XYZ file of C-alpha atoms in Angstrom:
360
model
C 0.000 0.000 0.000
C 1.207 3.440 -0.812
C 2.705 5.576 1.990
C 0.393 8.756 1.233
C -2.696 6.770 1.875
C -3.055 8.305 5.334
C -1.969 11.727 6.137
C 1.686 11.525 8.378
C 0.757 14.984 10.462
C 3.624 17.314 12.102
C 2.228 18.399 15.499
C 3.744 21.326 17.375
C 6.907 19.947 18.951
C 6.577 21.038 22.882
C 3.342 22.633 24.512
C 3.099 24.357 28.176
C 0.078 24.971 29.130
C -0.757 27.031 32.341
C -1.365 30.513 34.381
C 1.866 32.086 34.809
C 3.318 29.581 32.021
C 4.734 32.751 30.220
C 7.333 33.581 32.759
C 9.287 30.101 32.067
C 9.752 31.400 28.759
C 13.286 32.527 29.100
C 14.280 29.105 30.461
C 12.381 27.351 27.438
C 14.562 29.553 25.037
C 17.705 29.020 27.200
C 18.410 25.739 25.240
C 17.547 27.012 21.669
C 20.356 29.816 21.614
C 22.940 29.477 18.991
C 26.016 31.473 19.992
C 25.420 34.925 19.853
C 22.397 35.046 17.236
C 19.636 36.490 18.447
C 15.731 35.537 19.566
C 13.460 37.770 17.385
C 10.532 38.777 19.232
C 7.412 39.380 16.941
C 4.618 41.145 19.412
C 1.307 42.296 18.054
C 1.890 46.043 18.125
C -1.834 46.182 20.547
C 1.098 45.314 23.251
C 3.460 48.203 22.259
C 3.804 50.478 25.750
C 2.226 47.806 27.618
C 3.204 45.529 30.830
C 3.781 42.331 29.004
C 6.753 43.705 26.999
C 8.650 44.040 29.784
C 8.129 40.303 30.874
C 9.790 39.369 27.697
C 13.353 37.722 28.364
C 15.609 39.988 26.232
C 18.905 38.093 26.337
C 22.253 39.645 24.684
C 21.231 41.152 20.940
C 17.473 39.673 21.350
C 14.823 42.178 19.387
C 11.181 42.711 20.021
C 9.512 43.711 16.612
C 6.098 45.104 16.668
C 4.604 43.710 14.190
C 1.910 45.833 12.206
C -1.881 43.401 12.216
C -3.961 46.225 11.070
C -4.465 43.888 8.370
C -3.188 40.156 7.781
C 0.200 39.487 7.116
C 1.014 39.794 3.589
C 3.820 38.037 2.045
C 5.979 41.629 1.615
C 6.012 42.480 5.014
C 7.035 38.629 6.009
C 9.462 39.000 2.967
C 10.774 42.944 4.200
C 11.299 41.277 7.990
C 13.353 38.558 6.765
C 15.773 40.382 4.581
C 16.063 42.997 7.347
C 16.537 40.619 9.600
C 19.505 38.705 7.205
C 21.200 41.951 6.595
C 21.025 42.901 10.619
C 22.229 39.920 12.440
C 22.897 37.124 9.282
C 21.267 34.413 11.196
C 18.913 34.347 14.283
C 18.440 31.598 16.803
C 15.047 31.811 16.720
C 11.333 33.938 15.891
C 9.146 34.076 19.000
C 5.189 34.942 17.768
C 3.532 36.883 20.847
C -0.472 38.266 19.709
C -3.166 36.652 17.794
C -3.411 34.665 14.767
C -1.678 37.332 12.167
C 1.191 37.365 14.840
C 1.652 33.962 15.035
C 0.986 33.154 11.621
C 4.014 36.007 11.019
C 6.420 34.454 13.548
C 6.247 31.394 11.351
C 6.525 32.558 8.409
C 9.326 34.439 8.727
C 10.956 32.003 10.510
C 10.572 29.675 7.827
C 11.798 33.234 4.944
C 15.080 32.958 7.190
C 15.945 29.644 5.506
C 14.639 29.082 2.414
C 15.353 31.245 -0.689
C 12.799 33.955 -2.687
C 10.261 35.242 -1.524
C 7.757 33.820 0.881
C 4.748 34.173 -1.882
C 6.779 31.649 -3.736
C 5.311 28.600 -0.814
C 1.328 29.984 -0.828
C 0.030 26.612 -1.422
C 0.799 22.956 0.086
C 4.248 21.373 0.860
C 5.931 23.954 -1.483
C 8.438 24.696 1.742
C 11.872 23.085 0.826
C 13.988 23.808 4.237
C 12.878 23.861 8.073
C 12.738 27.046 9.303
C 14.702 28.620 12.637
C 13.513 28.323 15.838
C 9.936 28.794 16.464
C 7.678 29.428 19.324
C 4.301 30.595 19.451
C 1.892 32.506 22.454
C -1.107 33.668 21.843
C -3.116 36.787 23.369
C -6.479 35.486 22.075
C -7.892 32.254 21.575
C -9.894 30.487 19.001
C -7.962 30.965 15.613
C -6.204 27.885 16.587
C -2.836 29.374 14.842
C -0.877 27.719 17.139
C -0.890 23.997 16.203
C -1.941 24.515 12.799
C 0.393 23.392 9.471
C -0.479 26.781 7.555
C 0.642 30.683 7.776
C -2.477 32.667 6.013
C -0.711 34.909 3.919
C -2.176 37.930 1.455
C 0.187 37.621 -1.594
C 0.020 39.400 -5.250
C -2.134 37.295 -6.944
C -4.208 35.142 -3.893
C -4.490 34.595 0.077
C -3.085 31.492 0.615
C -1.377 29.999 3.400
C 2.546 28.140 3.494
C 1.079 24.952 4.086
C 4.206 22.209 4.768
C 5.374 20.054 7.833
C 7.872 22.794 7.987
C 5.319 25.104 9.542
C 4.061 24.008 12.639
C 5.676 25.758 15.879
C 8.549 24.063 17.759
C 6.566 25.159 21.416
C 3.732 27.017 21.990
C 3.125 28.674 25.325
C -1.113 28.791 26.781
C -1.245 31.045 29.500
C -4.721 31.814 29.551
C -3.978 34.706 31.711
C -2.517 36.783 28.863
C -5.579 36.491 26.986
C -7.783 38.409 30.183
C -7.676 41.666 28.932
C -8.752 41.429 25.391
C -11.324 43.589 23.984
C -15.038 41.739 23.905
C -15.338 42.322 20.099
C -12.062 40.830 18.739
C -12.368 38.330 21.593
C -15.889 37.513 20.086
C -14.666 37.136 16.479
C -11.310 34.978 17.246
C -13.485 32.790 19.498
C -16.342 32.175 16.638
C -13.419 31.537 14.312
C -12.781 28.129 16.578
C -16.592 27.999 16.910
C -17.275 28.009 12.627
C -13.969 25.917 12.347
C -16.198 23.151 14.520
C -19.221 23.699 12.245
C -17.585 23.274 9.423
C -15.177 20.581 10.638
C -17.894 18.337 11.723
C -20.399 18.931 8.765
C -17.822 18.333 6.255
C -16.883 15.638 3.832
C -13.407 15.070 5.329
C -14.342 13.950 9.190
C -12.910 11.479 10.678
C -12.744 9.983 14.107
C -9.703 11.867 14.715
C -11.229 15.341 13.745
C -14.531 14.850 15.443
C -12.907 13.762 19.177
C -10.939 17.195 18.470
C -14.195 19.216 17.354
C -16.648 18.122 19.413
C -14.586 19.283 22.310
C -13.942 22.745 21.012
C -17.602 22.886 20.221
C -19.003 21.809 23.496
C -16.273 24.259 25.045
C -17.469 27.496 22.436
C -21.332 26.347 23.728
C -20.721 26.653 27.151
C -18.748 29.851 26.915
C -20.556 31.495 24.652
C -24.642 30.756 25.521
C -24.113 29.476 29.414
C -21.863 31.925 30.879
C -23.556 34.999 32.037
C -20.291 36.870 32.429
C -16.665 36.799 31.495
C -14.472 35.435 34.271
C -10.836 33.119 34.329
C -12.940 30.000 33.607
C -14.068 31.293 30.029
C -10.287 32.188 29.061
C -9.122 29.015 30.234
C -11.569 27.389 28.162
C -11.366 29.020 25.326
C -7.863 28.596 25.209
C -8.221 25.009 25.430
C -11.462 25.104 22.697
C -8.830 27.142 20.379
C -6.668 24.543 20.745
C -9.037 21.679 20.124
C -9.751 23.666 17.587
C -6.883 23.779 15.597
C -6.263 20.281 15.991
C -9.555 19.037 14.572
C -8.660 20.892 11.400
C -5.458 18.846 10.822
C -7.031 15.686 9.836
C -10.275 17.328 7.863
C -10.859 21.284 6.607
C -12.959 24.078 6.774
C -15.644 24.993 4.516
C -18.130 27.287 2.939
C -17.398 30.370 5.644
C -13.255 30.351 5.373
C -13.416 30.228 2.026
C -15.933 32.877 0.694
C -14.225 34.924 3.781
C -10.875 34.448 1.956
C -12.115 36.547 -0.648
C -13.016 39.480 1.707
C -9.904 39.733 3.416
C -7.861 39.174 -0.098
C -10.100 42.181 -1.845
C -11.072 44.048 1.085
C -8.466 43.670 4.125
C -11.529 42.375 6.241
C -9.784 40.492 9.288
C -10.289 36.421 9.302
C -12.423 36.366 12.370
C -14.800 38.786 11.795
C -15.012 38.022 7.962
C -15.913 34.451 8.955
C -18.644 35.958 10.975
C -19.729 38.167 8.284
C -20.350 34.909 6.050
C -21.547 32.777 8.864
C -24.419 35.314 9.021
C -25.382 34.385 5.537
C -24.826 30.111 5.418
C -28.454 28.811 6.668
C -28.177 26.568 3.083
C -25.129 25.065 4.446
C -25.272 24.826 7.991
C -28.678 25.590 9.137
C -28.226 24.494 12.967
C -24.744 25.888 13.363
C -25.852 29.250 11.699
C -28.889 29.282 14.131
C -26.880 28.854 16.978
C -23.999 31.397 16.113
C -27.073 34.012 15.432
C -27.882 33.483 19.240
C -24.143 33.886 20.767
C -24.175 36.917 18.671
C -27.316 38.272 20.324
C -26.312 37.270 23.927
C -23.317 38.462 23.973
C -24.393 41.944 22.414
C -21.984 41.996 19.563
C -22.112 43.856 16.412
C -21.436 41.840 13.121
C -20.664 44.034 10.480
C -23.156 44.149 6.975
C -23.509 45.696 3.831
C -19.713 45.406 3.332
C -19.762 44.343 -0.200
C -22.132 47.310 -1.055
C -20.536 49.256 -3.974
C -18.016 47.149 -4.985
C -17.689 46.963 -8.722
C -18.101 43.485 -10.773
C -14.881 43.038 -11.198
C -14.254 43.564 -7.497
C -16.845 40.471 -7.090
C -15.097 38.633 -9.707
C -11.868 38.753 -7.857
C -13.254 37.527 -4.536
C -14.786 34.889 -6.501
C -11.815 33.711 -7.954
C -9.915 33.773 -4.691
C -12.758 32.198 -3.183
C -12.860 29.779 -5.757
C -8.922 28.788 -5.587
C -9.962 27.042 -1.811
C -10.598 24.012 -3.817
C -10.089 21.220 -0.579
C -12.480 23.738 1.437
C -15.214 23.607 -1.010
C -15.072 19.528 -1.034
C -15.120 19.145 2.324
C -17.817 21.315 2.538
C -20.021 20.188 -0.719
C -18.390 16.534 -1.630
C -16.299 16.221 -5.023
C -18.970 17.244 -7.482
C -18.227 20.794 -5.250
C -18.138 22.791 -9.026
C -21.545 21.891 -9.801
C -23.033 23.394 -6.509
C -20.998 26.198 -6.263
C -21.192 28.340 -9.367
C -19.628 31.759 -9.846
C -23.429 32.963 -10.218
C -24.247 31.120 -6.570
C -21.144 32.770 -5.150
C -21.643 36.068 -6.929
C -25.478 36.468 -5.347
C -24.049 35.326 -1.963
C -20.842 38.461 -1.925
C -24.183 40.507 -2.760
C -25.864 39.969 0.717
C -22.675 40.302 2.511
């Protein structure tokens, strides 16, 4: 029997999980330093001026980087990091990812620009990535994109928004101390936790599931239920929890894909610079033909926890605007079968797509 028959999948190397986790950090590194080349410290510029920079363990010629997530990461700026970094220092020991998903999602790809030649739009797609990257280490400050054990780094390039899907990509450690995630602001908190919650929905609907996906996602579902419709108020419980559903998350994903919402929000974000978790909630809004329950359910988190989901975004926008969000949309091609089964093409039409962008 052929070796590819069954996917061989790279998990994250080393995981802490933990309050107060985040201050072993500069033991954790200790044992990655090469000589005198530096850790690169990629922080979510939110943090810039805040209390947790100064927890970070600058050793020697270490560098904290604010990195710039007004919008998602696009393969210039990982490419413009790199090559600064190259002509600053030659090699680093390692890139450390503190923030959300665009943060971490940076962190690995430029660790991964540090080794392998061109530019980073050059590995948009799957197992393009020829070399292992430095040293990498992600923490997140929100939970539910699940960033941090996934194989990918979304990244807006010239001509599509497509992640640097490889073995090469996953983190060496990742650090969960729900306690940095305490003070995040309710509406980004919202969107990066119904990113984990539509990643279940469209996990367990689709095509792909497996046993292995659905022990994963029907954890990080029951989690994203309890959290989001039981809870009457935000406390250390919910962070915990959602840390762990983000998490669960992430690792139902590995063995199946997402569907109908990532990839018609892939088109937003590629035309339109709309962030991942609230353009998945933008399109969740819209799927009651593909997930009736899970789109009834999301409409009733968004109502009890008083949040705002954008509309009329797509108002405007010329046809040729639409036709590129289609065809971006369109390129998701494993999304669309899991979501819709192999005759996908026939279901989704440009026309089906085109009306759907139209009510966004």
């Amino acid at each position: 029997m052929s070796t590819t028959a069954f996917r061989n999948f790279k998990m994250v190397d080393y995981v802490v999980y933990g309050r107060g986790s985040f201050s072993q950090l500069d033991e954790i590194l200790k044992p990655h330093r090469k000589d005198d080349a530096p850790m690169i410290f990629l922080v979510d510029h939110f943090f810039e001026g805040k209390p947790l920079v100064n927890r970070i363990p600058l050793r020697g010629d270490d560098k904290i980087i604010f990195a710039d997530v007004t919008y998602e990461p696009k393969t210039t700026y990982v490419d413009s990091i790199a090559d600064n970094l190259k002509d600053e220092f030659g090699m680093v020991s390692g890139v450390i990812g503190i923030g959300g998903g665009s943060a971490m999602d940076l962190a690995k790809a430029v660790s991964l620009m540090m080794t392998n030649p061109g530019s980073s739009a050059d590995y948009q797609g799957w197992d393009l990535v020829k070399h292992p990257g430095v040293y990498k280490a992600g923490i997140p400050t929100l939970s539910g994109t699940g960033a941090e054990v996934s194989r990918t780094t979304v990244l807006t390039g010239p001509t599509r928004k497509l992640g640097m899907n490889s073995d090469f990509t996953p983190f060496n450690q990742i650090v969960l101390d729900p306690e940095l995630t305490a003070n995040a602001p309710v509406n980004q908190r919202f969107y990066t936790g119904m990113d984990c919650y539509i990643h279940c929905i469209e996990s367990l609907q689709g095509t792909y599931l497996n046993e292995f996906s659905k022990s994963y996602g029907e954890k990080a579902l029951e989690l994203c239920q309890y959290i989001f419709l039981e809870k009457d108020h935000w406390d250390d419980e919910c962070d915990d929890k959602l840390m762990m559903a983000s998490y669960a998350g992430g690792m139902s994903i590995a063995y199946s894909q997402v569907g109908v919402a990532h990839a018609v929000s892939y088109g937003l974000s590629y035309l339109l610079g709309t962030k991942h978790g609230v353009g998945n909630c933008i399109v969740m809004n819209h799927l009651e033909d593909y997930y009736p329950e899970g789109v009834a359910e999301f409409k009733r988190m968004v109502e009890k926890n008083g949040v705002d989901i954008p509309r009329g975004i797509c108002q405007g926008l010329s046809e040729d605007q639409f036709d590129t969000m289609i065809n971006v949309a369109l390129g998701m091609k494993p999304l669309w079968e899991n979501a819709l089964g192999k005759d996908w093409e026939r279901i989704m039409t440009r026309e089906k797509l085109r009306e759907l962008y139209g009510k966004l």
